[in-house]
Amino acid sequence: MIKKCLFPAAGYGTRFLPATKATPKEMLPILTKPLIQYGVEEAVLAGINTIAVVSGRGKRAIEDHFDISYELEHQIKGGSKEVLLDEIRALITKCTFSYTRQVEMKGLGHAILTGETLIGNEPFAVVLADDLCHNDDKGVLSQMIDVYEKYQCSVVAIEEVPMDQTNKYGVIAGKLVDGTDDTYRITDMVEKPDPKDAPSNLAIIGRYILTPDIFDILRETKAGKGGEIQITDALLEQAKQGKVIAFKFKGKRFDCGSVDGFVEATNWFYDRMKP
Ligand code: G1P
C-alpha cells in the first residue's frame, strides 16, 4: 500500500519570474486551481491521504492554501461563491499535510532525501506539481500504484518526447517486460542527456513511486548533472539490481514548468470546462 505522497516544492521557479518572485510556482493557477492542488487531487484519487511537502523560503502560501481560512469562510457562508471552496475543503478534510524545509537547493535528489523525515521507512509516491497530468478513467498515480503492486519495486512514469528534447529530462533505456507494451525494466538512465548521448527518447516525467532504500542511496549519491544531487542517478543504482520499472502512462501531461506548457494546459482545461 502506498499511503504517502511527497511534493518537492522548494524550487525557485525562475522560468516564471517575475510571477514567482513572491508566489510559489506551485501556486500558479491553471484556471482557478493552483498546480499543487491538481497534484494533491491526483494523489487522493490514488488512495493517498498523507501529503508531505518539501518546502522552502517564500513558500508559506502552500501551507495556507491547505488550511481553513476562517475570515473567508465566514464572509462567503451561505452565498453563491461558497461552492468554489468545495474541492479544496474536501482535500483538507481527507488529508493530513506536513512540511519540512529544504534549506539549500541541491537538486531533486536532495529534496527527496530532505523528505525522509516525513516519509519514514515505507514506499511512497513523488509528484512534481509542475508536471500536470490528467486522465479521465484512472489518474497517472493510480496507474503507477497498480504497476508497483505487481512488481514491488520503484516505478517511474515515462513518455516519448521528440529526440531534440532529451536534454530536458531524465531519459531511460530498458527492456519491455514480456507480454506488455507499456512496461519496461530499466537498464540505464541518464539525466538530461544531449540528444546524441540519449539512450532513447523515453523521458521520465514528474511521477515516481520509490522504495525507501532510495534514501540510503541518495545519502551516498554525489552531485551529478548541473552540480546537483539527481534522483535519476540514485534510481540508476536500484536499476542495476533490476529494481526500477518505467511505465508509459495513459493520459495527458502538461509541462507547466514552461510558459508554453502552462498556456497549453490552461487552454485545454478551459475548453473542457465549456458546455
Ligand atoms: C526533474 C528530473 C528529471 C525529470 C523531470 C520531469 O527535472 O531531474 O529527470 O525528467 O524532473 O519533469 P527538472 O524538470 O526538475 O529539471
PDB file of C-alpha atoms and ligand atoms in Angstrom:
ATOM      1  CA  MET A   1       0.000   0.000   0.000  1.00  0.00           C
ATOM      2  CA  ILE A   2       1.225   3.487  -0.873  1.00  0.00           C
ATOM      3  CA  LYS A   3      -0.121   5.891   1.728  1.00  0.00           C
ATOM      4  CA  LYS A   4       2.162   8.902   1.413  1.00  0.00           C
ATOM      5  CA  CYS A   5       2.968  11.318  -1.355  1.00  0.00           C
ATOM      6  CA  LEU A   6       5.919  13.681  -1.335  1.00  0.00           C
ATOM      7  CA  PHE A   7       5.772  17.013  -3.136  1.00  0.00           C
ATOM      8  CA  PRO A   8       9.198  18.591  -3.655  1.00  0.00           C
ATOM      9  CA  ALA A   9       8.265  22.274  -3.740  1.00  0.00           C
ATOM     10  CA  ALA A  10      11.312  24.258  -2.723  1.00  0.00           C
ATOM     11  CA  GLY A  11      12.496  25.338  -6.189  1.00  0.00           C
ATOM     12  CA  TYR A  12      12.561  28.983  -7.212  1.00  0.00           C
ATOM     13  CA  GLY A  13      10.559  28.709 -10.420  1.00  0.00           C
ATOM     14  CA  THR A  14      12.914  31.058 -12.228  1.00  0.00           C
ATOM     15  CA  ARG A  15      11.297  30.389 -15.605  1.00  0.00           C
ATOM     16  CA  PHE A  16       8.215  32.200 -14.342  1.00  0.00           C
ATOM     17  CA  LEU A  17       9.853  35.320 -12.965  1.00  0.00           C
ATOM     18  CA  PRO A  18       8.623  37.845 -12.067  1.00  0.00           C
ATOM     19  CA  ALA A  19       5.384  35.928 -11.245  1.00  0.00           C
ATOM     20  CA  THR A  20       7.310  33.641  -8.895  1.00  0.00           C
ATOM     21  CA  LYS A  21       9.186  36.403  -7.085  1.00  0.00           C
ATOM     22  CA  ALA A  22       6.824  36.331  -4.097  1.00  0.00           C
ATOM     23  CA  THR A  23       4.483  33.475  -5.120  1.00  0.00           C
ATOM     24  CA  PRO A  24       5.472  29.805  -5.097  1.00  0.00           C
ATOM     25  CA  LYS A  25       5.432  28.368  -8.632  1.00  0.00           C
ATOM     26  CA  GLU A  26       3.308  25.510  -7.265  1.00  0.00           C
ATOM     27  CA  MET A  27       0.594  28.094  -6.538  1.00  0.00           C
ATOM     28  CA  LEU A  28       0.325  29.363 -10.122  1.00  0.00           C
ATOM     29  CA  PRO A  29      -3.215  28.541 -11.241  1.00  0.00           C
ATOM     30  CA  ILE A  30      -4.489  26.642 -14.237  1.00  0.00           C
ATOM     31  CA  LEU A  31      -7.906  28.312 -14.413  1.00  0.00           C
ATOM     32  CA  THR A  32      -8.880  28.733 -10.757  1.00  0.00           C
ATOM     33  CA  LYS A  33      -6.856  25.941  -9.155  1.00  0.00           C
ATOM     34  CA  PRO A  34      -3.193  26.076  -8.211  1.00  0.00           C
ATOM     35  CA  LEU A  35      -0.909  23.460  -9.763  1.00  0.00           C
ATOM     36  CA  ILE A  36      -0.194  21.745  -6.463  1.00  0.00           C
ATOM     37  CA  GLN A  37      -3.904  21.215  -5.816  1.00  0.00           C
ATOM     38  CA  TYR A  38      -4.186  19.227  -9.055  1.00  0.00           C
ATOM     39  CA  GLY A  39      -1.302  17.083  -7.819  1.00  0.00           C
ATOM     40  CA  VAL A  40      -2.865  16.505  -4.407  1.00  0.00           C
ATOM     41  CA  GLU A  41      -6.175  15.599  -6.051  1.00  0.00           C
ATOM     42  CA  GLU A  42      -4.381  13.037  -8.216  1.00  0.00           C
ATOM     43  CA  ALA A  43      -2.792  11.555  -5.078  1.00  0.00           C
ATOM     44  CA  VAL A  44      -6.133  11.374  -3.269  1.00  0.00           C
ATOM     45  CA  LEU A  45      -7.685   9.616  -6.275  1.00  0.00           C
ATOM     46  CA  ALA A  46      -4.900   7.052  -5.914  1.00  0.00           C
ATOM     47  CA  GLY A  47      -5.945   6.379  -2.318  1.00  0.00           C
ATOM     48  CA  ILE A  48      -3.235   8.507  -0.708  1.00  0.00           C
ATOM     49  CA  ASN A  49      -4.118  10.850   2.130  1.00  0.00           C
ATOM     50  CA  THR A  50      -0.816  11.683   3.776  1.00  0.00           C
ATOM     51  CA  ILE A  51       0.707  14.618   1.937  1.00  0.00           C
ATOM     52  CA  ALA A  52       4.311  15.576   2.653  1.00  0.00           C
ATOM     53  CA  VAL A  53       5.707  18.801   1.236  1.00  0.00           C
ATOM     54  CA  VAL A  54       9.357  19.736   0.956  1.00  0.00           C
ATOM     55  CA  SER A  55       9.053  23.447   1.163  1.00  0.00           C
ATOM     56  CA  GLY A  56      11.405  26.394   1.346  1.00  0.00           C
ATOM     57  CA  ARG A  57      11.642  30.111   1.932  1.00  0.00           C
ATOM     58  CA  GLY A  58       8.794  32.097   0.425  1.00  0.00           C
ATOM     59  CA  LYS A  59       6.526  29.043   0.134  1.00  0.00           C
ATOM     60  CA  ARG A  60       4.167  29.721   3.014  1.00  0.00           C
ATOM     61  CA  ALA A  61       1.217  30.263   0.665  1.00  0.00           C
ATOM     62  CA  ILE A  62       1.180  26.484   0.090  1.00  0.00           C
ATOM     63  CA  GLU A  63       0.526  25.832   3.792  1.00  0.00           C
ATOM     64  CA  ASP A  64      -2.159  28.499   3.898  1.00  0.00           C
ATOM     65  CA  HIS A  65      -3.852  27.036   0.834  1.00  0.00           C
ATOM     66  CA  PHE A  66      -4.286  23.647   2.515  1.00  0.00           C
ATOM     67  CA  ASP A  67      -5.769  25.193   5.641  1.00  0.00           C
ATOM     68  CA  ILE A  68      -9.087  26.735   6.615  1.00  0.00           C
ATOM     69  CA  SER A  69      -9.326  30.497   6.179  1.00  0.00           C
ATOM     70  CA  TYR A  70     -11.882  31.400   8.826  1.00  0.00           C
ATOM     71  CA  GLU A  71     -12.450  35.018   7.770  1.00  0.00           C
ATOM     72  CA  LEU A  72     -13.040  33.958   4.182  1.00  0.00           C
ATOM     73  CA  GLU A  73     -15.324  31.072   5.189  1.00  0.00           C
ATOM     74  CA  HIS A  74     -17.341  33.424   7.360  1.00  0.00           C
ATOM     75  CA  GLN A  75     -17.555  36.031   4.610  1.00  0.00           C
ATOM     76  CA  ILE A  76     -18.916  33.741   1.886  1.00  0.00           C
ATOM     77  CA  LYS A  77     -21.025  31.404   4.024  1.00  0.00           C
ATOM     78  CA  GLY A  78     -24.442  30.767   2.522  1.00  0.00           C
ATOM     79  CA  GLY A  79     -23.632  32.740  -0.643  1.00  0.00           C
ATOM     80  CA  SER A  80     -23.264  31.625  -4.245  1.00  0.00           C
ATOM     81  CA  LYS A  81     -19.458  31.622  -4.023  1.00  0.00           C
ATOM     82  CA  GLU A  82     -19.302  29.057  -1.247  1.00  0.00           C
ATOM     83  CA  VAL A  83     -19.321  26.190  -3.735  1.00  0.00           C
ATOM     84  CA  LEU A  84     -15.991  27.416  -5.122  1.00  0.00           C
ATOM     85  CA  LEU A  85     -14.318  26.152  -1.968  1.00  0.00           C
ATOM     86  CA  ASP A  86     -15.872  22.670  -2.103  1.00  0.00           C
ATOM     87  CA  GLU A  87     -12.911  20.906  -3.722  1.00  0.00           C
ATOM     88  CA  ILE A  88     -10.250  22.382  -1.504  1.00  0.00           C
ATOM     89  CA  ARG A  89     -12.364  21.789   1.615  1.00  0.00           C
ATOM     90  CA  ALA A  90     -12.735  18.144   0.633  1.00  0.00           C
ATOM     91  CA  LEU A  91      -8.952  17.779   0.355  1.00  0.00           C
ATOM     92  CA  ILE A  92      -8.381  19.427   3.729  1.00  0.00           C
ATOM     93  CA  THR A  93     -10.892  17.043   5.304  1.00  0.00           C
ATOM     94  CA  LYS A  94      -9.448  13.910   3.694  1.00  0.00           C
ATOM     95  CA  CYS A  95      -5.716  14.580   4.027  1.00  0.00           C
ATOM     96  CA  THR A  96      -3.073  15.437   6.552  1.00  0.00           C
ATOM     97  CA  PHE A  97      -0.373  17.817   5.387  1.00  0.00           C
ATOM     98  CA  SER A  98       3.105  18.000   6.822  1.00  0.00           C
ATOM     99  CA  TYR A  99       6.018  20.182   5.820  1.00  0.00           C
ATOM    100  CA  THR A 100       9.740  20.308   6.087  1.00  0.00           C
ATOM    101  CA  ARG A 101      12.121  22.846   4.604  1.00  0.00           C
ATOM    102  CA  GLN A 102      14.958  22.270   2.207  1.00  0.00           C
ATOM    103  CA  VAL A 103      17.416  24.933   3.324  1.00  0.00           C
ATOM    104  CA  GLU A 104      19.860  24.522   0.445  1.00  0.00           C
ATOM    105  CA  MET A 105      18.877  23.969  -3.184  1.00  0.00           C
ATOM    106  CA  LYS A 106      20.980  20.936  -4.040  1.00  0.00           C
ATOM    107  CA  GLY A 107      18.734  19.226  -6.574  1.00  0.00           C
ATOM    108  CA  LEU A 108      15.693  16.970  -6.777  1.00  0.00           C
ATOM    109  CA  GLY A 109      17.504  14.024  -5.190  1.00  0.00           C
ATOM    110  CA  HIS A 110      18.461  16.189  -2.235  1.00  0.00           C
ATOM    111  CA  ALA A 111      14.884  17.496  -1.954  1.00  0.00           C
ATOM    112  CA  ILE A 112      13.559  13.929  -1.819  1.00  0.00           C
ATOM    113  CA  LEU A 113      16.138  12.982   0.804  1.00  0.00           C
ATOM    114  CA  THR A 114      15.032  16.018   2.839  1.00  0.00           C
ATOM    115  CA  GLY A 115      11.541  14.492   2.822  1.00  0.00           C
ATOM    116  CA  GLU A 116      12.731  11.294   4.554  1.00  0.00           C
ATOM    117  CA  THR A 117      11.746  12.693   7.923  1.00  0.00           C
ATOM    118  CA  LEU A 118       8.122  12.930   6.731  1.00  0.00           C
ATOM    119  CA  ILE A 119       8.054   9.588   4.888  1.00  0.00           C
ATOM    120  CA  GLY A 120       9.958   7.139   7.089  1.00  0.00           C
ATOM    121  CA  ASN A 121      10.601   3.565   6.067  1.00  0.00           C
ATOM    122  CA  GLU A 122       7.857   2.829   3.551  1.00  0.00           C
ATOM    123  CA  PRO A 123       7.337   3.053  -0.202  1.00  0.00           C
ATOM    124  CA  PHE A 124       5.948   6.412  -1.287  1.00  0.00           C
ATOM    125  CA  ALA A 125       4.864   8.449  -4.284  1.00  0.00           C
ATOM    126  CA  VAL A 126       6.524  11.632  -5.546  1.00  0.00           C
ATOM    127  CA  VAL A 127       4.674  14.264  -7.559  1.00  0.00           C
ATOM    128  CA  LEU A 128       6.363  17.212  -9.251  1.00  0.00           C
ATOM    129  CA  ALA A 129       3.467  19.631  -9.346  1.00  0.00           C
ATOM    130  CA  ASP A 130       4.635  21.433 -12.463  1.00  0.00           C
ATOM    131  CA  ASP A 131       4.056  18.273 -14.474  1.00  0.00           C
ATOM    132  CA  LEU A 132       0.278  18.404 -14.600  1.00  0.00           C
ATOM    133  CA  CYS A 133      -1.246  15.037 -15.529  1.00  0.00           C
ATOM    134  CA  HIS A 134      -4.780  14.169 -16.444  1.00  0.00           C
ATOM    135  CA  ASN A 135      -6.572  11.003 -17.390  1.00  0.00           C
ATOM    136  CA  ASP A 136     -10.340  10.587 -17.234  1.00  0.00           C
ATOM    137  CA  ASP A 137     -10.536   6.896 -16.355  1.00  0.00           C
ATOM    138  CA  LYS A 138      -7.700   6.470 -13.926  1.00  0.00           C
ATOM    139  CA  GLY A 139      -5.164   9.058 -12.793  1.00  0.00           C
ATOM    140  CA  VAL A 140      -1.482   8.568 -13.563  1.00  0.00           C
ATOM    141  CA  LEU A 141      -0.517   7.878  -9.927  1.00  0.00           C
ATOM    142  CA  SER A 142      -3.313   5.309  -9.651  1.00  0.00           C
ATOM    143  CA  GLN A 143      -1.972   3.550 -12.755  1.00  0.00           C
ATOM    144  CA  MET A 144       1.538   3.582 -11.268  1.00  0.00           C
ATOM    145  CA  ILE A 145       0.379   2.126  -7.964  1.00  0.00           C
ATOM    146  CA  ASP A 146      -1.109  -0.815  -9.886  1.00  0.00           C
ATOM    147  CA  VAL A 147       2.303  -1.318 -11.502  1.00  0.00           C
ATOM    148  CA  TYR A 148       4.055  -1.038  -8.129  1.00  0.00           C
ATOM    149  CA  GLU A 149       1.746  -3.652  -6.641  1.00  0.00           C
ATOM    150  CA  LYS A 150       2.655  -6.035  -9.419  1.00  0.00           C
ATOM    151  CA  TYR A 151       6.441  -5.566  -9.423  1.00  0.00           C
ATOM    152  CA  GLN A 152       7.132  -4.355  -5.863  1.00  0.00           C
ATOM    153  CA  CYS A 153       9.947  -2.020  -6.870  1.00  0.00           C
ATOM    154  CA  SER A 154      10.436   1.629  -7.796  1.00  0.00           C
ATOM    155  CA  VAL A 155       8.354   2.879 -10.737  1.00  0.00           C
ATOM    156  CA  VAL A 156       8.859   5.972 -12.899  1.00  0.00           C
ATOM    157  CA  ALA A 157       6.349   7.386 -15.374  1.00  0.00           C
ATOM    158  CA  ILE A 158       7.683   7.861 -18.892  1.00  0.00           C
ATOM    159  CA  GLU A 159       6.555   9.361 -22.149  1.00  0.00           C
ATOM    160  CA  GLU A 160       8.050   9.598 -25.618  1.00  0.00           C
ATOM    161  CA  VAL A 161       9.471  13.046 -26.346  1.00  0.00           C
ATOM    162  CA  PRO A 162      10.964  14.467 -29.544  1.00  0.00           C
ATOM    163  CA  MET A 163      14.634  13.470 -29.709  1.00  0.00           C
ATOM    164  CA  ASP A 164      15.748  17.115 -29.611  1.00  0.00           C
ATOM    165  CA  GLN A 165      14.208  17.494 -26.138  1.00  0.00           C
ATOM    166  CA  THR A 166      16.063  14.763 -24.273  1.00  0.00           C
ATOM    167  CA  ASN A 167      18.196  17.406 -22.562  1.00  0.00           C
ATOM    168  CA  LYS A 168      15.156  18.480 -20.516  1.00  0.00           C
ATOM    169  CA  TYR A 169      14.528  15.107 -18.879  1.00  0.00           C
ATOM    170  CA  GLY A 170      15.878  12.022 -17.239  1.00  0.00           C
ATOM    171  CA  VAL A 171      15.994   9.503 -20.109  1.00  0.00           C
ATOM    172  CA  ILE A 172      15.859   5.719 -19.782  1.00  0.00           C
ATOM    173  CA  ALA A 173      16.966   2.619 -21.603  1.00  0.00           C
ATOM    174  CA  GLY A 174      15.055  -0.543 -20.837  1.00  0.00           C
ATOM    175  CA  LYS A 175      13.609  -3.817 -21.991  1.00  0.00           C
ATOM    176  CA  LEU A 176       9.884  -4.309 -22.416  1.00  0.00           C
ATOM    177  CA  VAL A 177       8.572  -6.706 -19.801  1.00  0.00           C
ATOM    178  CA  ASP A 178       7.255  -9.837 -21.548  1.00  0.00           C
ATOM    179  CA  GLY A 179       3.629  -9.599 -22.542  1.00  0.00           C
ATOM    180  CA  THR A 180       3.398  -5.820 -22.113  1.00  0.00           C
ATOM    181  CA  ASP A 181       3.750  -2.869 -24.441  1.00  0.00           C
ATOM    182  CA  ASP A 182       3.969  -0.138 -21.807  1.00  0.00           C
ATOM    183  CA  THR A 183       6.188  -1.533 -19.041  1.00  0.00           C
ATOM    184  CA  TYR A 184       9.988  -1.532 -19.206  1.00  0.00           C
ATOM    185  CA  ARG A 185      12.601  -2.855 -16.828  1.00  0.00           C
ATOM    186  CA  ILE A 186      15.196  -0.078 -16.786  1.00  0.00           C
ATOM    187  CA  THR A 187      18.769  -0.962 -17.716  1.00  0.00           C
ATOM    188  CA  ASP A 188      20.205   2.553 -17.867  1.00  0.00           C
ATOM    189  CA  MET A 189      19.161   6.103 -17.203  1.00  0.00           C
ATOM    190  CA  VAL A 190      20.822   9.462 -17.803  1.00  0.00           C
ATOM    191  CA  GLU A 191      19.887  12.903 -16.511  1.00  0.00           C
ATOM    192  CA  LYS A 192      19.267  15.447 -19.277  1.00  0.00           C
ATOM    193  CA  PRO A 193      21.500  13.947 -21.975  1.00  0.00           C
ATOM    194  CA  ASP A 194      22.295  15.706 -25.234  1.00  0.00           C
ATOM    195  CA  PRO A 195      20.269  14.034 -27.992  1.00  0.00           C
ATOM    196  CA  LYS A 196      23.436  12.409 -29.359  1.00  0.00           C
ATOM    197  CA  ASP A 197      24.084  10.712 -25.983  1.00  0.00           C
ATOM    198  CA  ALA A 198      20.473   9.847 -25.129  1.00  0.00           C
ATOM    199  CA  PRO A 199      19.792   6.102 -24.746  1.00  0.00           C
ATOM    200  CA  SER A 200      16.244   6.566 -26.141  1.00  0.00           C
ATOM    201  CA  ASN A 201      13.510   9.168 -26.374  1.00  0.00           C
ATOM    202  CA  LEU A 202      11.686   7.756 -23.331  1.00  0.00           C
ATOM    203  CA  ALA A 203      11.647  10.610 -20.838  1.00  0.00           C
ATOM    204  CA  ILE A 204      10.849  10.453 -17.140  1.00  0.00           C
ATOM    205  CA  ILE A 205       8.044  12.794 -16.142  1.00  0.00           C
ATOM    206  CA  GLY A 206       7.332  14.056 -12.643  1.00  0.00           C
ATOM    207  CA  ARG A 207       5.698  10.984 -11.113  1.00  0.00           C
ATOM    208  CA  TYR A 208       7.626   8.372  -9.138  1.00  0.00           C
ATOM    209  CA  ILE A 209       6.910   5.515  -6.765  1.00  0.00           C
ATOM    210  CA  LEU A 210      10.047   4.959  -4.697  1.00  0.00           C
ATOM    211  CA  THR A 211      11.019   2.207  -2.308  1.00  0.00           C
ATOM    212  CA  PRO A 212      12.538   3.581   0.903  1.00  0.00           C
ATOM    213  CA  ASP A 213      16.046   2.177   0.286  1.00  0.00           C
ATOM    214  CA  ILE A 214      16.310   5.170  -2.072  1.00  0.00           C
ATOM    215  CA  PHE A 215      17.122   7.328   0.974  1.00  0.00           C
ATOM    216  CA  ASP A 216      20.302   5.381   1.820  1.00  0.00           C
ATOM    217  CA  ILE A 217      21.296   5.504  -1.845  1.00  0.00           C
ATOM    218  CA  LEU A 218      20.644   9.263  -2.014  1.00  0.00           C
ATOM    219  CA  ARG A 219      22.859   9.798   1.037  1.00  0.00           C
ATOM    220  CA  GLU A 220      25.722   8.302  -0.972  1.00  0.00           C
ATOM    221  CA  THR A 221      24.867   9.929  -4.300  1.00  0.00           C
ATOM    222  CA  LYS A 222      27.402  12.506  -5.468  1.00  0.00           C
ATOM    223  CA  ALA A 223      26.404  15.685  -7.253  1.00  0.00           C
ATOM    224  CA  GLY A 224      25.774  14.924 -10.930  1.00  0.00           C
ATOM    225  CA  LYS A 225      24.343  16.939 -13.810  1.00  0.00           C
ATOM    226  CA  GLY A 226      24.346  20.656 -13.052  1.00  0.00           C
ATOM    227  CA  GLY A 227      26.251  20.065  -9.789  1.00  0.00           C
ATOM    228  CA  GLU A 228      23.014  18.783  -8.191  1.00  0.00           C
ATOM    229  CA  ILE A 229      22.121  15.522  -6.455  1.00  0.00           C
ATOM    230  CA  GLN A 230      19.925  13.821  -9.034  1.00  0.00           C
ATOM    231  CA  ILE A 231      17.156  11.314  -8.308  1.00  0.00           C
ATOM    232  CA  THR A 232      17.966   9.814 -11.728  1.00  0.00           C
ATOM    233  CA  ASP A 233      21.468   8.846 -10.503  1.00  0.00           C
ATOM    234  CA  ALA A 234      20.071   7.270  -7.316  1.00  0.00           C
ATOM    235  CA  LEU A 235      17.471   5.340  -9.298  1.00  0.00           C
ATOM    236  CA  LEU A 236      20.213   4.011 -11.571  1.00  0.00           C
ATOM    237  CA  GLU A 237      21.661   2.221  -8.523  1.00  0.00           C
ATOM    238  CA  GLN A 238      18.319   0.477  -7.985  1.00  0.00           C
ATOM    239  CA  ALA A 239      18.057  -0.203 -11.723  1.00  0.00           C
ATOM    240  CA  LYS A 240      21.396  -2.030 -11.652  1.00  0.00           C
ATOM    241  CA  GLN A 241      19.667  -4.555  -9.368  1.00  0.00           C
ATOM    242  CA  GLY A 242      16.757  -4.763 -11.845  1.00  0.00           C
ATOM    243  CA  LYS A 243      14.560  -2.862  -9.427  1.00  0.00           C
ATOM    244  CA  VAL A 244      13.155   0.029 -11.430  1.00  0.00           C
ATOM    245  CA  ILE A 245      10.201  -0.185 -13.788  1.00  0.00           C
ATOM    246  CA  ALA A 246       9.383   2.532 -16.313  1.00  0.00           C
ATOM    247  CA  PHE A 247       5.715   2.790 -17.154  1.00  0.00           C
ATOM    248  CA  LYS A 248       4.234   4.516 -20.191  1.00  0.00           C
ATOM    249  CA  PHE A 249       1.167   6.021 -18.583  1.00  0.00           C
ATOM    250  CA  LYS A 250      -2.181   6.661 -20.203  1.00  0.00           C
ATOM    251  CA  GLY A 251      -3.317  10.250 -20.270  1.00  0.00           C
ATOM    252  CA  LYS A 252      -2.042  13.731 -20.901  1.00  0.00           C
ATOM    253  CA  ARG A 253       0.896  15.550 -19.362  1.00  0.00           C
ATOM    254  CA  PHE A 254       1.491  19.272 -19.494  1.00  0.00           C
ATOM    255  CA  ASP A 255       4.894  20.719 -18.724  1.00  0.00           C
ATOM    256  CA  CYS A 256       3.624  23.609 -16.636  1.00  0.00           C
ATOM    257  CA  GLY A 257       7.194  24.478 -15.685  1.00  0.00           C
ATOM    258  CA  SER A 258       7.430  26.110 -19.118  1.00  0.00           C
ATOM    259  CA  VAL A 259       5.320  29.010 -20.365  1.00  0.00           C
ATOM    260  CA  ASP A 260       4.289  27.045 -23.480  1.00  0.00           C
ATOM    261  CA  GLY A 261       3.106  24.038 -21.464  1.00  0.00           C
ATOM    262  CA  PHE A 262       1.358  26.279 -18.967  1.00  0.00           C
ATOM    263  CA  VAL A 263      -0.621  28.042 -21.704  1.00  0.00           C
ATOM    264  CA  GLU A 264      -1.408  24.710 -23.383  1.00  0.00           C
ATOM    265  CA  ALA A 265      -2.773  23.335 -20.086  1.00  0.00           C
ATOM    266  CA  THR A 266      -4.801  26.475 -19.479  1.00  0.00           C
ATOM    267  CA  ASN A 267      -6.413  26.246 -22.924  1.00  0.00           C
ATOM    268  CA  TRP A 268      -7.037  22.527 -22.637  1.00  0.00           C
ATOM    269  CA  PHE A 269      -8.756  22.755 -19.241  1.00  0.00           C
ATOM    270  CA  TYR A 270     -10.687  25.821 -20.359  1.00  0.00           C
ATOM    271  CA  ASP A 271     -12.011  24.024 -23.461  1.00  0.00           C
ATOM    272  CA  ARG A 272     -13.106  21.079 -21.337  1.00  0.00           C
ATOM    273  CA  MET A 273     -14.965  23.346 -18.975  1.00  0.00           C
ATOM    274  CA  LYS A 274     -17.152  24.820 -21.698  1.00  0.00           C
ATOM    275  CA  PRO A 275     -20.613  23.273 -22.045  1.00  0.00           C
TER     276      PRO A 275
HETATM  277  C1  G1P B   1      13.334  16.647 -12.999  1.00  0.00           C
HETATM  278  C2  G1P B   1      14.208  15.393 -13.077  1.00  0.00           C
HETATM  279  C3  G1P B   1      14.176  14.807 -14.483  1.00  0.00           C
HETATM  280  C4  G1P B   1      12.737  14.567 -14.907  1.00  0.00           C
HETATM  281  C5  G1P B   1      11.915  15.860 -14.767  1.00  0.00           C
HETATM  282  C6  G1P B   1      10.451  15.609 -15.015  1.00  0.00           C
HETATM  283  O1  G1P B   1      13.946  17.656 -13.765  1.00  0.00           O
HETATM  284  O2  G1P B   1      15.527  15.718 -12.683  1.00  0.00           O
HETATM  285  O3  G1P B   1      14.897  13.592 -14.510  1.00  0.00           O
HETATM  286  O4  G1P B   1      12.717  14.109 -16.235  1.00  0.00           O
HETATM  287  O5  G1P B   1      12.021  16.400 -13.443  1.00  0.00           O
HETATM  288  O6  G1P B   1       9.734  16.796 -15.022  1.00  0.00           O
HETATM  289  P1  G1P B   1      13.512  19.202 -13.646  1.00  0.00           P
HETATM  290  O7  G1P B   1      12.341  19.385 -14.545  1.00  0.00           O
HETATM  291  O8  G1P B   1      13.171  19.450 -12.201  1.00  0.00           O
HETATM  292  O9  G1P B   1      14.707  19.986 -14.099  1.00  0.00           O
END
